[in-house]
Amino acid sequence: MTLRLDPDELAACVSCGLCLPHCPTYRATGEEMLSPRGRIAAMRAVDAGAGIDDAFDRMMQTCVQCRACETACPSAVPFGRLMERTRQELAPRSVPAWQRLGYKALGSHRSLVGLTVLGGAAQRAGLVPHALARRLALPKLPMRQARLVPTGVDVWLFTGCVMDAWQRRVHESSIEVLDALRVGVALPGPGAACCGALHVHAGLHDEAVRLAGRTMGAFPGTAPILVDSAGCGAALKDYGHLLGRAGAAAFSARVFDIHEWIASRADQLPPAIDGAPRRRIAIQDPCHLRHVQRADSHVRTVLRPYGELVELADEGRCCGAGGAYSVLQPELAGLIRTQKVAAISAVEADVVASANPGCSMWLGAAGVPIRHPMEIVADAAGLHRRRWRPGRDRKMSRWLASSGKFGSGWKR
Amino acid sequence: MKDALRSFADQIGSEGPVAVAGGKTHWGVGGWPATGTKEVAAPVGVVAHEPAEMIVRVGAGTTLEELRSTVEEGGQFVALEADDPSKATVGGVLAVGLGGYRRLGWGPVRDSVLEMTSVTAGGEVLRSGAPLVKNVTGYDLCRLFVGSLGTLALTGEVVLRCRPIPEAETWWVGEGADPFAVAAGLYRPLSVLWNGIHTWVGLAGYRVDIEDQARTVLGRAFRPAERPPPLPGRLRRSLTPRDLRALPSTAGVDRPWLAQVGVGVVHCGEAAAERIGPVGPPSSGVWDLHRALKERFDPAGRLNPGRSVSGVAAGAGV
Amino acid sequence: MTTAALVRDLGVALAPDRVRAGALELALYERDASMLTGQASVVCFPTSAGEVSAAVRVCRDHGRPFVPRGSGTGLAGGATPLGQVAPVVIVTTKMNKILEVDSEQRFAWVEPGVLNLDLSTAVAHLGLHFAPDPSSQQSCSVGGNVANNSGGPHCLLYGVTSAHVLAMEVVLADGSVVVLGGIDPEPEGLDLRGAFVGSEGTMGIATRIAVRLTPLPPCVATLLADFSTIHDAAAAVTGVIAAGIIPAALEMMDATIVEVVEAYVHAGFPTDAAAVLLVEVDGLRGGVDVCTSDVEAILKAHGAREVRVAADAAERAAWWKGRKSAFGAIARIAPSYYLHDCVIPRTRLVDVLDEVGRIASSRDLVLGNVFHAGDGNLHPLIVFDRRAPGVLEKVHEAGRKIIETCVAAGGSLSGEHGIGIEKREAMDLVFTEVDLEAQKWLRDAFDPEGRCNPEKILPRGGSRCGDISSLPPGAWV
């Protein structure tokens, strides 16, 4: 069995090793087996006839697919593509049934919401074993969430799966910020329940293609599609390549990371409310924003009016969340997170901004005071108040209070 | 010069105890050569100074004074120092391997050596390094030979790194200043010397930078000095830069000593040297390596018999 | 004794999960960033000097040679495992702690696996840095820098690694541990520290290294000059040095290189230039200003079309990123490269570059030049696709000619990459048998049984004057 990789793409790696320090698994272990250079060498060996064994499979499954190696690579090796292709070949032997079931659930919003309510009830009843909760890095699952209300037709907001089920408050903030920019937001139907990013990463190509087709159908017209999840945004922008169709490429061209889109209108952002203290905001760059969408600078542009931005000294290294990675490779993910948390602690910020739900859940579970940039903007500019209804007001305040590490300035 | 080297090798031959005599300014360092040791002289004279390559090829028997005056004509200098440059030879300074007052700015003696042509205990001509300012071809025998007191091979000719003569070199002296704070505040000083009371500062480079540093770092506590102070004695001790701070109590201010701040070398006379204490001997593992090297480079022990590289630092002056 | 027993004993000496002998994993350690392949029997990952020593003793008991390895970014095959029996590769990447930073005495004790750039980043807040800055500095380890006596652009002014290592704790081939050098300036005895630096892992494994930390310059100016001929650029290099100026760095890139790096970094390099010089001067404000205008005048007098000074730190960083990623970026032209590392007298730059260009063009090979012009350290890069028929022979032949050309011009084999396996059979082009014998004495004194990184640096023996056709075929790809 071979991986049927493009020999030119494989040959582009000259083994210089400049990728090594940027790879989260190499950083955590110092082992070639867990480095991009090693993984490419192993892919080459398999395509030269070496055969696939458990060691090879482990090398591939331990890749977080953060793609930091691509940014570091002077030879422009398309590592992400090679890895996705390899995972696709490995999927039949490597993705067990229980995992497939999980991926399936992501594609069905109703079952995800149902599971969420069940899980939330179990959490509250103390039925979720501590070890499991830690492994899954689950936040406190919401039992009831307010419906999102569309505000117009200027742009679409992609709502997605886990994020909409667990972090709908981020979408609320996004709508509030766009509202302040006088941009009306349309919401997609249930077809946009999942972008398929995790399926691509897991090598479940057919399922990813199915979800992509369904997602595209949920966004008719030509309005821009804004995404407030870095991982989803990267996936949507790659539909052109995934589906290989002109229509898909045209769809991808309509997709913007929400910060990317707002950054060009940053002068119209509402001012921070009077008297609010300027917070130190550390920026955690989600890998798929920095290395895939290369839109990391826009988050800074959007946040700059609302606080003092602080850069981490680790050059945007991955936090280890990696979609389902933290669940499937908990040991490595934990090592990687430890390094990330150390980098965050070193800068002594009041709050950490992360534009990706996976990163924020994973780091939040380690006690990092982390929030989405849109939430930070909505808070700092006092946008919540405008649309809050009395019934929800209480709940939001409670949530803000419970996340107490943000300091009093954030609690209003 | 090839002839000179050949005849140098012939004089050394392959049998019998032998030593190279230079200016004999440090002849007793590491012990006196055993009686009956034949003394030979290394070739004398600057073979070629190539300013564009920033190198000079010179016979090991050449005095530092002669080297300086030749290289100076090309607007350059070699970072070697000796207290009597009219007598001290290049080969001698390298064999002893100890720098002078300007080590803080210039770095150690060994960093100036690019190539050495020596004669082995077997009487054969041995070249190590290359006449190039950068080179990592093969093992670095030059560093092994610098400071070896001619116990591994006898050097006849060397290629040294030259540097452009700076626009200015000036010296300053002050009293009461904290020499450690001064050294930390200056950018790339040439030298900071301290005797427990006075601090001397040497600055080299662009005039504008020297004036700037003198104004902002040295301030009114310092006044211009003609030259650095004379050596307080012929001995020296090697301390960590931090341990220099304790010298007023360990060596005492009544016994003359002069410390190179930022480096750790203490120049002193016997009285202060005794108070500071002897230099610790190498560990047994390191000593085993010394023996293993000597056995291979000079199995018959004919090169500088009676001399030992242990105790070199303690016995030498500048 | 069997490999299984070796694995078992190493597992006891270290920990079973840090000793590996799987076929796939061994394959990943059969070479470094060169293409020279060997064969490892076991790979192990010690985490302390004690474990390194224990691993070395196990190797001794089993009669196995061992090969130290850091990040594996070496280009001369120094970390490629070779030996009569397949060696044990001892990897130091898990020994990556900065143990002590002494800002007053300006040094740090580090473990060998600490990455070069990580060290500089970690001490930047103290206004200090580790001066050697090879192009691989983001990936290469301090231990690897010690082994190769690494250089880098700024070594022109600051000196190579040897000038920045004060002391080392070393595990010798018999497993014993010694400390070479010292924090004090004149430790007793021979400069074994100096002899060890650059010995390419053949005299032991450094397990703790005290490196000098250098103050960051208060002021830096970076100039980018473009020339319409390589001749003018080379003459300008000589002109700068002849004027008595030693810049912090003085680098040259030719048109081939400028084009590929510009495609990668988008730093605004002039892609229509025949050659670009990157000159950096640093120091105090006043001197830097004087020096910058002097250098600018010299460059212009030698025919620079334009001289730009980096407007800010970001522009300077982009220029350097371009310079330092040239070797990898070259894969955008063709997937294989052979990177040379020769030193020549600076004054011979023009002739040698001409001849090197002719060597490549007469064989229809694409060749780029990116190098440390200030110290005459050439890096001709031959780019090719190894899958093309007959190309290997041409590359092989061109490589040999380049070495011969440099040596004939009074040059030497390596300025910073080391000899490794790549150039050991060329050593007798620059050294006599007596010279090589004396180098062997040094090596043998540290490792009498030849178990520490065997078959490196010194030629395999016998007189082979000028015959470099016996180079391993991998040496040229």
Short mmCIF file of N, CA, C and O in Angstrom, two decimals, chain B residues 154-241:
data_model
loop_
_atom_site.label_atom_id
_atom_site.label_comp_id
_atom_site.label_asym_id
_atom_site.label_seq_id
_atom_site.Cartn_x
_atom_site.Cartn_y
_atom_site.Cartn_z
N LEU B 154 57.12 22.49 18.54
CA LEU B 154 57.87 23.75 18.62
C LEU B 154 57.50 24.60 17.41
O LEU B 154 57.68 24.17 16.26
N THR B 155 56.99 25.77 17.67
CA THR B 155 56.43 26.58 16.59
C THR B 155 57.47 27.48 15.95
O THR B 155 58.20 28.20 16.64
N GLY B 156 57.51 27.45 14.61
CA GLY B 156 58.50 28.24 13.89
C GLY B 156 57.91 29.43 13.16
O GLY B 156 58.56 30.45 12.96
N GLU B 157 56.65 29.30 12.76
CA GLU B 157 56.05 30.38 11.96
C GLU B 157 54.55 30.39 12.22
O GLU B 157 53.94 29.35 12.41
N VAL B 158 53.98 31.58 12.25
CA VAL B 158 52.53 31.65 12.48
C VAL B 158 51.90 32.67 11.55
O VAL B 158 52.56 33.58 11.05
N VAL B 159 50.61 32.48 11.32
CA VAL B 159 49.81 33.49 10.63
C VAL B 159 48.84 34.04 11.67
O VAL B 159 48.14 33.29 12.34
N LEU B 160 48.85 35.36 11.81
CA LEU B 160 48.04 36.01 12.83
C LEU B 160 46.98 36.89 12.19
O LEU B 160 47.15 37.42 11.09
N ARG B 161 45.90 37.04 12.92
CA ARG B 161 44.81 37.91 12.50
C ARG B 161 45.20 39.37 12.77
O ARG B 161 45.69 39.70 13.85
N CYS B 162 45.00 40.22 11.79
CA CYS B 162 45.24 41.66 11.99
C CYS B 162 43.90 42.37 12.11
O CYS B 162 42.89 41.88 11.61
N ARG B 163 43.92 43.48 12.78
CA ARG B 163 42.69 44.27 12.89
C ARG B 163 43.01 45.72 12.55
O ARG B 163 44.15 46.16 12.71
N PRO B 164 42.01 46.45 12.07
CA PRO B 164 42.28 47.86 11.75
C PRO B 164 42.59 48.65 13.02
O PRO B 164 41.95 48.43 14.06
N ILE B 165 43.56 49.53 12.94
CA ILE B 165 43.86 50.39 14.10
C ILE B 165 42.68 51.31 14.31
O ILE B 165 42.22 51.97 13.38
N PRO B 166 42.14 51.33 15.52
CA PRO B 166 40.96 52.17 15.75
C PRO B 166 41.33 53.64 15.63
O PRO B 166 42.49 54.04 15.73
N GLU B 167 40.29 54.45 15.42
CA GLU B 167 40.49 55.89 15.26
C GLU B 167 41.21 56.45 16.49
O GLU B 167 42.05 57.34 16.37
N ALA B 168 40.89 55.93 17.65
CA ALA B 168 41.53 56.44 18.86
C ALA B 168 41.58 55.38 19.95
O ALA B 168 40.73 54.48 19.98
N GLU B 169 42.59 55.46 20.81
CA GLU B 169 42.61 54.67 22.04
C GLU B 169 42.97 55.64 23.17
O GLU B 169 44.01 56.31 23.10
N THR B 170 42.11 55.72 24.15
CA THR B 170 42.38 56.65 25.24
C THR B 170 42.23 55.94 26.58
O THR B 170 41.50 54.96 26.70
N TRP B 171 42.95 56.47 27.57
CA TRP B 171 42.90 55.89 28.92
C TRP B 171 42.42 56.94 29.90
O TRP B 171 42.67 58.13 29.74
N TRP B 172 41.74 56.46 30.90
CA TRP B 172 41.17 57.32 31.92
C TRP B 172 41.46 56.71 33.28
O TRP B 172 41.58 55.49 33.40
N VAL B 173 41.53 57.56 34.28
CA VAL B 173 41.73 57.04 35.64
C VAL B 173 40.80 57.79 36.59
O VAL B 173 40.54 58.98 36.42
N GLY B 174 40.27 57.06 37.55
CA GLY B 174 39.36 57.68 38.52
C GLY B 174 39.49 57.00 39.86
O GLY B 174 40.07 55.91 39.98
N GLU B 175 38.97 57.66 40.86
CA GLU B 175 39.07 57.13 42.21
C GLU B 175 37.69 57.10 42.81
O GLU B 175 36.89 58.02 42.62
N GLY B 176 37.38 56.01 43.50
CA GLY B 176 36.12 55.96 44.23
C GLY B 176 34.95 55.41 43.43
O GLY B 176 33.92 55.08 43.99
N ALA B 177 35.14 55.30 42.10
CA ALA B 177 34.04 54.75 41.30
C ALA B 177 33.94 53.24 41.53
O ALA B 177 34.92 52.60 41.89
N ASP B 178 32.75 52.70 41.33
CA ASP B 178 32.59 51.24 41.39
C ASP B 178 33.02 50.67 40.04
O ASP B 178 32.34 50.85 39.04
N PRO B 179 34.16 49.99 39.99
CA PRO B 179 34.68 49.53 38.70
C PRO B 179 33.75 48.55 38.01
O PRO B 179 33.72 48.47 36.78
N PHE B 180 32.99 47.82 38.81
CA PHE B 180 32.08 46.82 38.21
C PHE B 180 30.90 47.50 37.54
O PHE B 180 30.46 47.09 36.46
N ALA B 181 30.40 48.56 38.17
CA ALA B 181 29.33 49.32 37.55
C ALA B 181 29.83 50.01 36.29
O ALA B 181 29.15 50.06 35.26
N VAL B 182 31.05 50.53 36.36
CA VAL B 182 31.64 51.20 35.19
C VAL B 182 31.77 50.21 34.03
O VAL B 182 31.35 50.48 32.90
N ALA B 183 32.31 49.02 34.34
CA ALA B 183 32.51 48.02 33.28
C ALA B 183 31.17 47.61 32.68
O ALA B 183 31.05 47.42 31.47
N ALA B 184 30.15 47.47 33.53
CA ALA B 184 28.84 47.04 33.02
C ALA B 184 28.19 48.14 32.20
O ALA B 184 27.43 47.86 31.27
N GLY B 185 28.50 49.40 32.53
CA GLY B 185 27.87 50.51 31.83
C GLY B 185 28.50 50.83 30.49
O GLY B 185 27.86 51.41 29.62
N LEU B 186 29.76 50.47 30.33
CA LEU B 186 30.46 50.79 29.08
C LEU B 186 30.11 49.77 28.00
O LEU B 186 29.88 48.59 28.29
N TYR B 187 30.09 50.22 26.76
CA TYR B 187 29.85 49.29 25.66
C TYR B 187 31.19 48.90 25.04
O TYR B 187 31.94 49.74 24.56
N ARG B 188 31.50 47.62 25.07
CA ARG B 188 32.75 47.07 24.53
C ARG B 188 33.99 47.87 24.94
O ARG B 188 34.75 48.35 24.08
N PRO B 189 34.22 48.03 26.24
CA PRO B 189 35.44 48.72 26.65
C PRO B 189 36.67 47.90 26.28
O PRO B 189 36.59 46.68 26.14
N LEU B 190 37.79 48.58 26.14
CA LEU B 190 39.05 47.89 25.84
C LEU B 190 39.60 47.26 27.10
O LEU B 190 40.16 46.16 27.08
N SER B 191 39.45 47.97 28.22
CA SER B 191 40.04 47.48 29.46
C SER B 191 39.46 48.24 30.65
O SER B 191 39.18 49.45 30.55
N VAL B 192 39.22 47.53 31.73
CA VAL B 192 38.88 48.18 32.99
C VAL B 192 39.77 47.55 34.06
O VAL B 192 39.71 46.35 34.30
N LEU B 193 40.64 48.35 34.63
CA LEU B 193 41.61 47.84 35.60
C LEU B 193 41.34 48.47 36.96
O LEU B 193 40.96 49.63 37.05
N TRP B 194 41.60 47.71 38.01
CA TRP B 194 41.23 48.18 39.35
C TRP B 194 42.25 47.67 40.35
O TRP B 194 42.61 46.48 40.30
N ASN B 195 42.72 48.57 41.21
CA ASN B 195 43.68 48.12 42.22
C ASN B 195 43.12 48.24 43.64
O ASN B 195 43.85 48.25 44.61
N GLY B 196 41.81 48.36 43.72
CA GLY B 196 41.18 48.48 45.04
C GLY B 196 40.91 49.93 45.39
O GLY B 196 40.07 50.22 46.24
N ILE B 197 41.64 50.84 44.74
CA ILE B 197 41.45 52.26 44.99
C ILE B 197 41.12 52.98 43.68
O ILE B 197 40.08 53.60 43.53
N HIS B 198 42.04 52.86 42.74
CA HIS B 198 41.87 53.51 41.45
C HIS B 198 41.29 52.55 40.42
O HIS B 198 41.52 51.35 40.48
N THR B 199 40.56 53.16 39.48
CA THR B 199 40.07 52.40 38.34
C THR B 199 40.60 53.06 37.07
O THR B 199 40.48 54.28 36.91
N TRP B 200 41.22 52.24 36.22
CA TRP B 200 41.67 52.74 34.92
C TRP B 200 40.74 52.18 33.85
O TRP B 200 40.36 51.01 33.92
N VAL B 201 40.39 53.01 32.89
CA VAL B 201 39.53 52.56 31.82
C VAL B 201 40.20 52.86 30.48
O VAL B 201 40.67 53.98 30.26
N GLY B 202 40.26 51.84 29.63
CA GLY B 202 40.75 52.04 28.27
C GLY B 202 39.58 51.96 27.31
O GLY B 202 38.75 51.06 27.41
N LEU B 203 39.50 52.93 26.41
CA LEU B 203 38.44 52.92 25.41
C LEU B 203 39.08 53.02 24.03
O LEU B 203 40.04 53.76 23.85
N ALA B 204 38.55 52.26 23.08
CA ALA B 204 39.08 52.32 21.72
C ALA B 204 37.94 52.31 20.74
O ALA B 204 36.90 51.71 21.01
N GLY B 205 38.13 52.97 19.62
CA GLY B 205 37.10 52.98 18.59
C GLY B 205 36.97 54.35 17.96
O GLY B 205 37.94 55.10 17.88
N TYR B 206 35.74 54.64 17.55
CA TYR B 206 35.49 55.96 16.98
C TYR B 206 35.59 57.03 18.07
O TYR B 206 35.10 56.84 19.18
N ARG B 207 36.20 58.15 17.73
CA ARG B 207 36.39 59.23 18.71
C ARG B 207 35.04 59.68 19.30
O ARG B 207 34.91 59.90 20.50
N VAL B 208 34.05 59.76 18.42
CA VAL B 208 32.75 60.24 18.86
C VAL B 208 32.15 59.31 19.93
O VAL B 208 31.54 59.77 20.90
N ASP B 209 32.39 58.01 19.77
CA ASP B 209 31.87 57.05 20.75
C ASP B 209 32.63 57.17 22.08
O ASP B 209 32.04 57.07 23.16
N ILE B 210 33.94 57.35 21.97
CA ILE B 210 34.76 57.46 23.18
C ILE B 210 34.32 58.68 23.99
O ILE B 210 34.11 58.60 25.20
N GLU B 211 34.15 59.78 23.28
CA GLU B 211 33.72 61.01 23.98
C GLU B 211 32.36 60.82 24.63
O GLU B 211 32.12 61.21 25.78
N ASP B 212 31.49 60.15 23.89
CA ASP B 212 30.14 59.89 24.40
C ASP B 212 30.19 59.04 25.67
O ASP B 212 29.55 59.35 26.68
N GLN B 213 30.99 57.98 25.61
CA GLN B 213 31.08 57.07 26.77
C GLN B 213 31.73 57.77 27.95
O GLN B 213 31.34 57.58 29.10
N ALA B 214 32.77 58.56 27.65
CA ALA B 214 33.48 59.25 28.74
C ALA B 214 32.51 60.20 29.43
O ALA B 214 32.53 60.34 30.66
N ARG B 215 31.68 60.82 28.65
CA ARG B 215 30.75 61.79 29.22
C ARG B 215 29.63 61.09 30.00
O ARG B 215 29.34 61.42 31.15
N THR B 216 29.02 60.08 29.36
CA THR B 216 27.80 59.52 29.95
C THR B 216 28.08 58.44 31.00
O THR B 216 27.31 58.28 31.93
N VAL B 217 29.17 57.70 30.84
CA VAL B 217 29.41 56.60 31.78
C VAL B 217 30.50 56.97 32.80
O VAL B 217 30.33 56.76 34.00
N LEU B 218 31.61 57.49 32.32
CA LEU B 218 32.73 57.77 33.24
C LEU B 218 32.45 59.03 34.06
O LEU B 218 32.68 59.06 35.27
N GLY B 219 31.98 60.06 33.39
CA GLY B 219 31.61 61.29 34.11
C GLY B 219 32.80 61.97 34.75
O GLY B 219 33.96 61.77 34.37
N ARG B 220 32.49 62.75 35.78
CA ARG B 220 33.54 63.59 36.36
C ARG B 220 34.45 62.84 37.32
O ARG B 220 35.45 63.36 37.80
N ALA B 221 34.08 61.60 37.62
CA ALA B 221 34.94 60.81 38.52
C ALA B 221 36.25 60.41 37.84
O ALA B 221 37.20 60.00 38.50
N PHE B 222 36.31 60.52 36.51
CA PHE B 222 37.50 60.09 35.79
C PHE B 222 38.20 61.25 35.10
O PHE B 222 37.56 62.21 34.67
N ARG B 223 39.53 61.14 35.03
CA ARG B 223 40.32 62.13 34.28
C ARG B 223 41.20 61.37 33.29
O ARG B 223 41.50 60.18 33.51
N PRO B 224 41.61 62.03 32.20
CA PRO B 224 42.44 61.33 31.21
C PRO B 224 43.75 60.84 31.83
O PRO B 224 44.31 61.49 32.72
N ALA B 225 44.20 59.69 31.38
CA ALA B 225 45.48 59.15 31.83
C ALA B 225 46.37 58.97 30.62
O ALA B 225 45.89 58.73 29.51
N GLU B 226 47.67 59.10 30.83
CA GLU B 226 48.63 58.92 29.73
C GLU B 226 48.57 57.48 29.20
O GLU B 226 48.57 57.24 28.02
N ARG B 227 48.57 56.57 30.14
CA ARG B 227 48.68 55.16 29.78
C ARG B 227 48.18 54.32 30.95
O ARG B 227 47.93 54.86 32.03
N PRO B 228 48.00 53.03 30.73
CA PRO B 228 47.59 52.17 31.85
C PRO B 228 48.70 52.11 32.89
O PRO B 228 49.86 52.44 32.60
N PRO B 229 48.39 51.69 34.09
CA PRO B 229 49.39 51.66 35.16
C PRO B 229 50.41 50.56 34.90
O PRO B 229 50.15 49.63 34.14
N PRO B 230 51.57 50.65 35.52
CA PRO B 230 52.57 49.58 35.37
C PRO B 230 52.10 48.32 36.09
O PRO B 230 51.22 48.38 36.95
N LEU B 231 52.70 47.20 35.72
CA LEU B 231 52.39 45.94 36.39
C LEU B 231 52.76 46.00 37.86
O LEU B 231 53.85 46.45 38.20
N PRO B 232 51.88 45.54 38.72
CA PRO B 232 52.20 45.56 40.14
C PRO B 232 53.15 44.43 40.54
O PRO B 232 53.71 44.44 41.63
N GLY B 233 53.31 43.46 39.67
CA GLY B 233 54.19 42.33 39.99
C GLY B 233 54.19 41.37 38.83
O GLY B 233 53.43 41.52 37.88
N ARG B 234 55.03 40.35 38.91
CA ARG B 234 55.19 39.43 37.79
C ARG B 234 54.23 38.24 37.85
O ARG B 234 54.20 37.43 36.94
N LEU B 235 53.50 38.12 38.94
CA LEU B 235 52.62 36.96 39.06
C LEU B 235 51.20 37.30 38.62
O LEU B 235 50.86 38.47 38.45
N ARG B 236 50.42 36.28 38.46
CA ARG B 236 49.01 36.52 38.15
C ARG B 236 48.15 35.41 38.70
O ARG B 236 48.60 34.30 38.96
N ARG B 237 46.90 35.73 38.91
CA ARG B 237 45.92 34.76 39.37
C ARG B 237 44.71 34.85 38.45
O ARG B 237 44.43 35.89 37.85
N SER B 238 43.98 33.76 38.33
CA SER B 238 42.80 33.70 37.48
C SER B 238 41.58 33.45 38.35
O SER B 238 41.46 32.39 38.95
N LEU B 239 40.73 34.44 38.46
CA LEU B 239 39.51 34.31 39.28
C LEU B 239 38.29 34.49 38.39
O LEU B 239 38.40 35.00 37.27
N THR B 240 37.14 34.11 38.89
CA THR B 240 35.93 34.43 38.13
C THR B 240 35.75 35.94 38.23
O THR B 240 36.16 36.56 39.22
N PRO B 241 35.14 36.55 37.23
CA PRO B 241 34.97 38.01 37.28
C PRO B 241 34.30 38.46 38.58
O PRO B 241 34.62 39.52 39.11
#
